[in-house]
Amino acid sequence: REAKKKGAKVLSLVNAAGSTLARESDLTLLLNCGPEVGVAATKSFTAQVVVANLLVDNLVGRRNGRGEEVAGMVEEALSGEPTVKEIARMYRERSDFYFIGRGYHYPMALEGALKMKELSYIHAEGMAAS
């Protein structure tokens, strides 16, 4: 609302078409990733990151079929479940986790720490690498 008061156009990425944010935005990109079952909102966060990256690619003129590339990367990530389970077993006794990211990976570090805290109630911090 504050941005609109100052004359800015508002673009939103939302998962719910009728949400307040969607209604108050000038342009809305609907994520259509389905309802979130848990508190962590992993599907909608991941969809926002993917759509935002594709949007930036288009804004800067990189229109070289990255949608298919991104879809392949998502498939690859989803196929890694056995590896994730193995890593989880290795670290299950830990009580502190630090997620470190540099540049545009820093928000991923923050989100990773938030998800760890929300889902396991274990101490976790997201930090910027310099």
Backbone as a printed PyTorch tensor [residue, N CA C, xyz], in Angstrom:
tensor([[[  0.8260,  -1.2010,   0.0000],
         [  0.0000,   0.0000,   0.0000],
         [  0.8600,   1.2500,   0.0000]],

        [[  1.9340,   1.1900,   0.7870],
         [  2.8200,   2.3540,   0.8730],
         [  3.4650,   2.6440,  -0.4780]],

        [[  3.8830,   1.6080,  -1.1780],
         [  4.4910,   1.7980,  -2.5010],
         [  3.4960,   2.4260,  -3.4690]],

        [[  2.2540,   1.9600,  -3.4330],
         [  1.2330,   2.5210,  -4.3310],
         [  0.9310,   3.9730,  -3.9870]],

        [[  0.9410,   4.2920,  -2.6940],
         [  0.7210,   5.6800,  -2.2790],
         [  1.7820,   6.5980,  -2.8690]],

        [[  2.9800,   6.0550,  -3.0410],
         [  4.0900,   6.8490,  -3.5750],
         [  4.1800,   6.7620,  -5.0980]],

        [[  3.1620,   6.1630,  -5.7250],
         [  3.1000,   6.1300,  -7.1800],
         [  3.7650,   4.9470,  -7.8520]],

        [[  4.2300,   3.9810,  -7.0810],
         [  4.8890,   2.8140,  -7.6680],
         [  3.8620,   1.8180,  -8.1840]],

        [[  4.2330,   1.0940,  -9.2190],
         [  3.4380,  -0.0320,  -9.6930],
         [  3.8580,  -1.2470,  -8.8700]],

        [[  2.9020,  -2.0900,  -8.5210],
         [  3.1830,  -3.2320,  -7.6560],
         [  2.9530,  -4.5310,  -8.4160]],

        [[  3.9910,  -5.3470,  -8.4560],
         [  3.9380,  -6.6810,  -9.0370],
         [  4.0330,  -7.6670,  -7.8830]],

        [[  3.1290,  -8.6360,  -7.8430],
         [  3.1770,  -9.6230,  -6.7640],
         [  3.2760, -11.0280,  -7.3320]],

        [[  3.9470, -11.8860,  -6.5870],
         [  4.0040, -13.3130,  -6.8680],
         [  3.2160, -13.9700,  -5.7520]],

        [[  2.0740, -14.5530,  -6.0820],
         [  1.2070, -15.1070,  -5.0480],
         [  0.7710, -16.5190,  -5.4020]],

        [[  0.4250, -17.2700,  -4.3820],
         [ -0.0880, -18.6160,  -4.5820],
         [ -1.6080, -18.6560,  -4.4730]],

        [[ -2.2080, -17.6060,  -3.9610],
         [ -3.6670, -17.5490,  -3.7920],
         [ -4.2160, -16.3700,  -4.5910]],

        [[ -4.9900, -16.6800,  -5.6230],
         [ -5.4880, -15.6480,  -6.5390],
         [ -6.2910, -14.5640,  -5.8290]],

        [[ -7.0660, -14.9050,  -4.8330],
         [ -7.9170, -13.9270,  -4.1730],
         [ -7.3020, -13.2640,  -2.9610]],

        [[ -6.0040, -13.4070,  -2.7800],
         [ -5.3640, -12.8520,  -1.5840],
         [ -5.3820, -11.3300,  -1.6030]],

        [[ -5.2110, -10.7480,  -0.4330],
         [ -5.1660,  -9.2910,  -0.3190],
         [ -4.0560,  -8.7250,  -1.1930]],

        [[ -2.8920,  -9.3470,  -1.1710],
         [ -1.7750,  -8.8700,  -1.9800],
         [ -2.1220,  -8.9010,  -3.4680]],

        [[ -2.7510,  -9.9680,  -3.9160],
         [ -3.1410, -10.0660,  -5.3260],
         [ -4.1440,  -8.9760,  -5.6880]],

        [[ -5.1070,  -8.7460,  -4.8210],
         [ -6.1370,  -7.7350,  -5.1000],
         [ -5.5560,  -6.3280,  -5.1440]],

        [[ -4.5580,  -6.0570,  -4.3420],
         [ -4.0160,  -4.7060,  -4.2560],
         [ -2.8380,  -4.4560,  -5.1920]],

        [[ -2.4560,  -5.4520,  -5.9660],
         [ -1.3310,  -5.3070,  -6.8900],
         [ -1.8100,  -4.8710,  -8.2650]],

        [[ -0.9370,  -4.1810,  -8.9880],
         [ -1.2440,  -3.7900, -10.3610],
         [ -1.1130,  -4.9750, -11.3060]],

        [[ -0.1830,  -5.8600, -11.0130],
         [  0.0460,  -7.0530, -11.8230],
         [  0.3780,  -8.1920, -10.8750]],

        [[ -0.2270,  -9.3470, -11.1220],
         [ -0.0030, -10.5030, -10.2620],
         [  0.4240, -11.6880, -11.1020]],

        [[  1.4700, -12.3650, -10.6680],
         [  1.8720, -13.6260, -11.2680],
         [  1.4450, -14.7210, -10.2970]],

        [[  0.4960, -15.5410, -10.7330],
         [ -0.0420, -16.6080,  -9.8900],
         [  0.8730, -17.8250,  -9.9790]],

        [[  1.3450, -18.3020,  -8.8520],
         [  2.3110, -19.3930,  -8.8070],
         [  1.6860, -20.7600,  -9.0650]],

        [[  0.4490, -20.9580,  -8.6400],
         [ -0.2590, -22.2260,  -8.8590],
         [  0.5240, -23.4430,  -8.3680]],

        [[  1.1410, -23.3520,  -7.2010],
         [  1.9070, -24.4940,  -6.7050],
         [  1.1140, -25.3270,  -5.6950]],

        [[ -0.1520, -25.0350,  -5.5400],
         [ -1.0000, -25.8350,  -4.6700],
         [ -0.9560, -25.3750,  -3.2270]],

        [[ -1.8870, -25.8710,  -2.4360],
         [ -1.9510, -25.4530,  -1.0310],
         [ -0.7450, -25.9640,  -0.2420]],

        [[ -0.3400, -25.1650,   0.7170],
         [  0.7520, -25.5640,   1.6080],
         [  0.1660, -26.3960,   2.7430]],

        [[  0.7750, -27.5350,   3.0090],
         [  0.3000, -28.4070,   4.0730],
         [  0.9680, -28.0460,   5.3960]],

        [[  2.2460, -27.7290,   5.3590],
         [  2.9930, -27.4270,   6.5740],
         [  3.2720, -25.9490,   6.7280]],

        [[  3.8210, -25.6020,   7.8720],
         [  4.0930, -24.2090,   8.2110],
         [  5.2470, -23.6340,   7.3970]],

        [[  6.1280, -24.4620,   6.8730],
         [  7.3540, -23.9700,   6.2420],
         [  7.1410, -23.3240,   4.8740]],

        [[  6.0270, -23.5720,   4.2120],
         [  5.7230, -22.9670,   2.9050],
         [  6.8470, -23.1910,   1.8930]],

        [[  7.3670, -24.3970,   1.8410],
         [  8.4850, -24.7020,   0.9590],
         [  8.1130, -24.5940,  -0.5120]],

        [[  6.9490, -25.1120,  -0.8890],
         [  6.5440, -25.0500,  -2.3040],
         [  6.4050, -23.6210,  -2.7820]],

        [[  5.7200, -22.7950,  -2.0230],
         [  5.5010, -21.4190,  -2.4720],
         [  6.8020, -20.6190,  -2.4610]],

        [[  7.6790, -20.8470,  -1.4900],
         [  8.9650, -20.1460,  -1.4890],
         [  9.7850, -20.5390,  -2.7130]],

        [[  9.8710, -21.8390,  -2.9740],
         [ 10.6390, -22.3160,  -4.1250],
         [ 10.0550, -21.7820,  -5.4240]],

        [[  8.7350, -21.8030,  -5.5380],
         [  8.0880, -21.2750,  -6.7450],
         [  8.3760, -19.7860,  -6.9140]],

        [[  8.3730, -19.0340,  -5.8270],
         [  8.6810, -17.6000,  -5.9060],
         [ 10.1030, -17.3750,  -6.4100]],

        [[ 11.0460, -18.1590,  -5.9140],
         [ 12.4420, -18.0130,  -6.3390],
         [ 12.5810, -18.3300,  -7.8250]],

        [[ 11.9650, -19.4230,  -8.2670],
         [ 12.0530, -19.8180,  -9.6760],
         [ 11.4160, -18.7650, -10.5720]],

        [[ 10.1970, -18.3450, -10.2450],
         [  9.4960, -17.3590, -11.0730],
         [ 10.2360, -16.0220, -11.0670]],

        [[ 10.7380, -15.6050,  -9.9240],
         [ 11.4830, -14.3400,  -9.8620],
         [ 12.7330, -14.4040, -10.7360]],

        [[ 13.4340, -15.5280, -10.7180],
         [ 14.6210, -15.6710, -11.5650],
         [ 14.2700, -15.6590, -13.0450]],

        [[ 13.1980, -16.3400, -13.4270],
         [ 12.7710, -16.3270, -14.8280],
         [ 12.3280, -14.9300, -15.2450]],

        [[ 11.6740, -14.2210, -14.3460],
         [ 11.2450, -12.8480, -14.6260],
         [ 12.4530, -11.9430, -14.8580]],

        [[ 13.4470, -12.0500, -13.9910],
         [ 14.6650, -11.2460, -14.1540],
         [ 15.3580, -11.5990, -15.4710]],

        [[ 15.4490, -12.8870, -15.7820],
         [ 16.0470, -13.2930, -17.0600],
         [ 15.3620, -12.5960, -18.2270]],

        [[ 14.0440, -12.5670, -18.1950],
         [ 13.3000, -11.9240, -19.2800],
         [ 13.4990, -10.4130, -19.2870]],

        [[ 13.5510,  -9.8090, -18.1220],
         [ 13.7370,  -8.3570, -18.0500],
         [ 15.0890,  -7.9200, -18.5970]],

        [[ 16.1070,  -8.7580, -18.4290],
         [ 17.4360,  -8.3960, -18.9260],
         [ 17.7230,  -8.9910, -20.3000]],

        [[ 16.7110,  -9.6030, -20.9050],
         [ 16.8550, -10.0830, -22.2720],
         [ 17.4150, -11.4770, -22.4390]],

        [[ 17.4950, -12.2540, -21.3560],
         [ 17.9630, -13.6460, -21.4710],
         [ 16.7530, -14.5390, -21.6730]],

        [[ 16.3570, -14.7130, -22.9010],
         [ 15.1630, -15.5170, -23.2020],
         [ 15.5640, -16.7630, -23.9740]],

        [[ 16.4330, -17.5410, -23.4200],
         [ 16.9730, -18.6810, -24.1600],
         [ 16.4980, -20.0220, -23.6120]],

        [[ 15.2260, -20.1420, -23.3230],
         [ 14.6760, -21.4240, -22.9080],
         [ 15.0680, -21.8760, -21.5220]],

        [[ 15.3150, -20.9400, -20.6220],
         [ 15.7250, -21.3270, -19.2700],
         [ 14.6130, -22.0220, -18.5030]],

        [[ 13.3740, -21.8760, -18.9470],
         [ 12.2760, -22.5540, -18.2660],
         [ 12.4860, -24.0540, -18.2350]],

        [[ 12.8950, -24.6110, -19.3650],
         [ 13.1540, -26.0510, -19.4390],
         [ 14.3570, -26.4340, -18.5750]],

        [[ 15.3750, -25.5710, -18.5830],
         [ 16.5640, -25.8170, -17.7680],
         [ 16.1990, -25.8330, -16.2840]],

        [[ 15.3840, -24.8780, -15.8710],
         [ 14.9620, -24.7990, -14.4690],
         [ 14.1310, -26.0230, -14.1050]],

        [[ 13.2360, -26.4330, -14.9970],
         [ 12.4200, -27.6260, -14.7330],
         [ 13.3120, -28.8460, -14.5200]],

        [[ 14.3620, -28.9670, -15.3090],
         [ 15.3060, -30.0740, -15.1440],
         [ 16.0370, -30.0150, -13.8200]],

        [[ 16.3820, -28.8080, -13.3930],
         [ 17.0680, -28.6420, -12.1130],
         [ 16.1540, -29.0230, -10.9520]],

        [[ 14.8820, -28.6720, -11.0530],
         [ 13.9200, -29.0330, -10.0090],
         [ 13.7830, -30.5490,  -9.9460]],

        [[ 13.6600, -31.1970, -11.1150],
         [ 13.5710, -32.6650, -11.1540],
         [ 14.8000, -33.3000, -10.5030]],

        [[ 15.9700, -32.7600, -10.8160],
         [ 17.2120, -33.2880, -10.2480],
         [ 17.2290, -33.1350,  -8.7300]],

        [[ 16.7960, -31.9780,  -8.2460],
         [ 16.7620, -31.7480,  -6.8000],
         [ 15.8020, -32.7150,  -6.1210]],

        [[ 14.6490, -32.9370,  -6.7340],
         [ 13.6600, -33.8370,  -6.1400],
         [ 14.1300, -35.2860,  -6.1470]],

        [[ 14.9810, -35.6430,  -7.0780],
         [ 15.4680, -37.0240,  -7.1400],
         [ 16.5520, -37.2950,  -6.1000]],

        [[ 16.9850, -36.2780,  -5.3660],
         [ 18.0580, -36.4330,  -4.3950],
         [ 17.6150, -36.8630,  -3.0180]],

        [[ 16.3840, -37.3400,  -2.8670],
         [ 15.8700, -37.6910,  -1.5420],
         [ 16.7500, -38.6870,  -0.7880]],

        [[ 17.2490, -39.7590,  -1.4300],
         [ 18.1180, -40.6720,  -0.6660],
         [ 19.3530, -39.9740,  -0.1030]],

        [[ 19.9500, -39.0760,  -0.8550],
         [ 21.1180, -38.3340,  -0.3840],
         [ 20.7480, -37.4430,   0.7900]],

        [[ 19.6020, -36.7930,   0.7000],
         [ 19.1460, -35.9210,   1.7840],
         [ 18.9430, -36.7370,   3.0580]],

        [[ 18.3530, -37.9080,   2.9370],
         [ 18.1460, -38.7620,   4.1140],
         [ 19.4800, -39.1700,   4.7360]],

        [[ 20.4570, -39.4650,   3.9000],
         [ 21.7790, -39.8460,   4.4000],
         [ 22.4270, -38.6800,   5.1510]],

        [[ 22.3310, -37.4860,   4.5940],
         [ 22.8840, -36.2980,   5.2530],
         [ 22.1560, -36.0410,   6.5720]],

        [[ 20.8300, -36.2020,   6.5720],
         [ 20.0490, -35.9930,   7.7970],
         [ 20.4980, -36.9550,   8.8990]],

        [[ 20.7660, -38.2070,   8.5350],
         [ 21.2470, -39.1740,   9.5320],
         [ 22.6030, -38.7470,  10.1100]],

        [[ 23.4600, -38.1970,   9.2540],
         [ 24.7920, -37.7740,   9.7090],
         [ 24.7110, -36.6390,  10.7280]],

        [[ 23.7210, -35.7710,  10.5890],
         [ 23.6600, -34.5660,  11.4200],
         [ 22.5200, -34.5670,  12.4380]],

        [[ 21.8510, -35.6780,  12.6200],
         [ 20.6490, -35.6860,  13.4640],
         [ 20.9100, -35.3740,  14.9290]],

        [[ 22.1170, -35.5580,  15.3990],
         [ 22.4290, -35.2810,  16.8050],
         [ 22.9030, -33.8460,  17.0390]],

        [[ 23.0430, -33.0750,  15.9970],
         [ 23.5390, -31.6950,  16.1280],
         [ 22.4590, -30.7920,  16.7050]],

        [[ 22.8980, -29.7770,  17.4330],
         [ 21.9280, -28.8520,  18.0270],
         [ 22.0680, -27.4280,  17.4990]],

        [[ 23.0440, -27.1890,  16.6470],
         [ 23.2480, -25.8610,  16.0560],
         [ 23.5760, -26.0200,  14.5730]],

        [[ 22.9550, -25.1830,  13.7500],
         [ 23.2310, -25.1860,  12.3130],
         [ 23.4490, -23.7610,  11.8420]],

        [[ 24.4210, -23.5910,  10.9560],
         [ 24.7130, -22.2790,  10.3770],
         [ 24.6410, -22.4030,   8.8610]],

        [[ 23.7850, -21.6100,   8.2730],
         [ 23.6010, -21.5950,   6.8280],
         [ 24.3020, -20.3430,   6.3040]],

        [[ 25.2400, -20.5230,   5.3990],
         [ 26.0470, -19.4020,   4.9230],
         [ 25.8280, -19.2140,   3.4300]],

        [[ 25.5790, -17.9650,   3.0330],
         [ 25.3840, -17.6620,   1.6190],
         [ 26.0290, -16.3460,   1.2460]],

        [[ 26.4740, -16.2510,   0.0110],
         [ 27.0960, -15.0250,  -0.5020],
         [ 26.2510, -14.4830,  -1.6460]],

        [[ 26.1430, -13.1600,  -1.7030],
         [ 25.4080, -12.5250,  -2.8040],
         [ 23.9470, -12.9410,  -2.8030]],

        [[ 23.4730, -13.3500,  -3.9740],
         [ 22.0630, -13.7270,  -4.0440],
         [ 21.7680, -15.0650,  -3.3750]],

        [[ 22.7920, -15.7450,  -2.8760],
         [ 22.5720, -16.9680,  -2.0940],
         [ 22.3000, -16.6600,  -0.6170]],

        [[ 22.5790, -15.4290,  -0.2010],
         [ 22.3420, -15.0540,   1.1940],
         [ 20.8800, -15.2420,   1.6030]],

        [[ 19.9000, -14.8000,   0.7930],
         [ 18.5050, -15.0600,   1.1810],
         [ 18.1940, -16.5510,   1.3090]],

        [[ 18.8650, -17.3880,   0.5260],
         [ 18.6600, -18.8390,   0.6440],
         [ 19.1710, -19.3350,   1.9960]],

        [[ 20.2850, -18.7600,   2.4470],
         [ 20.8240, -19.1260,   3.7610],
         [ 19.8420, -18.7360,   4.8600]],

        [[ 19.2780, -17.5430,   4.7450],
         [ 18.2870, -17.1020,   5.7340],
         [ 17.0650, -18.0130,   5.7260]],

        [[ 16.5890, -18.3550,   4.5420],
         [ 15.4040, -19.2180,   4.4290],
         [ 15.6940, -20.6220,   4.9430]],

        [[ 16.8820, -21.1430,   4.6410],
         [ 17.2580, -22.4650,   5.1500],
         [ 17.2630, -22.5020,   6.6670]],

        [[ 17.8230, -21.4680,   7.2790],
         [ 17.8500, -21.3970,   8.7450],
         [ 16.4380, -21.2850,   9.3060]],

        [[ 15.6130, -20.4750,   8.6670],
         [ 14.2300, -20.3210,   9.1260],
         [ 13.4870, -21.6510,   9.0640]],

        [[ 13.6600, -22.3810,   7.9700],
         [ 12.9790, -23.6740,   7.8310],
         [ 13.4650, -24.6680,   8.8860]],

        [[ 14.7590, -24.6720,   9.1480],
         [ 15.2970, -25.5650,  10.1770],
         [ 14.6540, -25.2560,  11.5270]],

        [[ 14.5590, -23.9750,  11.8600],
         [ 13.9530, -23.5780,  13.1400],
         [ 12.4710, -23.9280,  13.1870]],

        [[ 11.7540, -23.6320,  12.0970],
         [ 10.3050, -23.8610,  12.0830],
         [  9.9460, -25.3390,  12.1610]],

        [[ 10.7260, -26.1700,  11.4950],
         [ 10.3660, -27.5840,  11.3940],
         [ 10.9490, -28.4580,  12.4910]],

        [[ 12.0700, -28.0410,  13.0830],
         [ 12.7180, -28.9260,  14.0540],
         [ 12.9410, -28.2860,  15.4160]],

        [[ 12.7150, -26.9760,  15.5050],
         [ 12.9530, -26.2440,  16.7490],
         [ 14.4100, -26.3410,  17.2030]],

        [[ 15.3060, -26.4950,  16.2290],
         [ 16.7410, -26.5400,  16.5010],
         [ 17.3190, -25.1620,  16.2050]],

        [[ 18.3030, -24.7500,  16.9860],
         [ 18.9540, -23.4610,  16.7530],
         [ 19.5960, -23.4450,  15.3640]],

        [[ 19.2980, -22.4050,  14.5920],
         [ 19.8880, -22.2400,  13.2630],
         [ 19.9990, -20.7540,  12.9550]],

        [[ 21.0680, -20.3860,  12.2680],
         [ 21.2950, -18.9940,  11.8770],
         [ 21.6740, -18.9370,  10.4090]],

        [[ 21.1260, -17.9520,   9.7070],
         [ 21.5460, -17.6670,   8.3450],
         [ 22.5510, -16.5360,   8.3830]],

        [[ 23.6620, -16.6950,   7.6840],
         [ 24.7330, -15.6970,   7.7470],
         [ 25.2530, -15.3790,   6.3530]],

        [[ 25.7410, -14.1480,   6.2000],
         [ 26.3360, -13.7250,   4.9340],
         [ 27.8230, -14.0520,   4.9240]],

        [[ 28.2720, -14.6460,   3.8380],
         [ 29.7060, -14.8620,   3.6510],
         [ 30.2820, -13.6160,   3.0030]],

        [[ 31.4870, -13.2590,   3.3860],
         [ 32.0720, -12.0530,   2.7790],
         [ 33.2120, -12.4040,   1.8630]]])
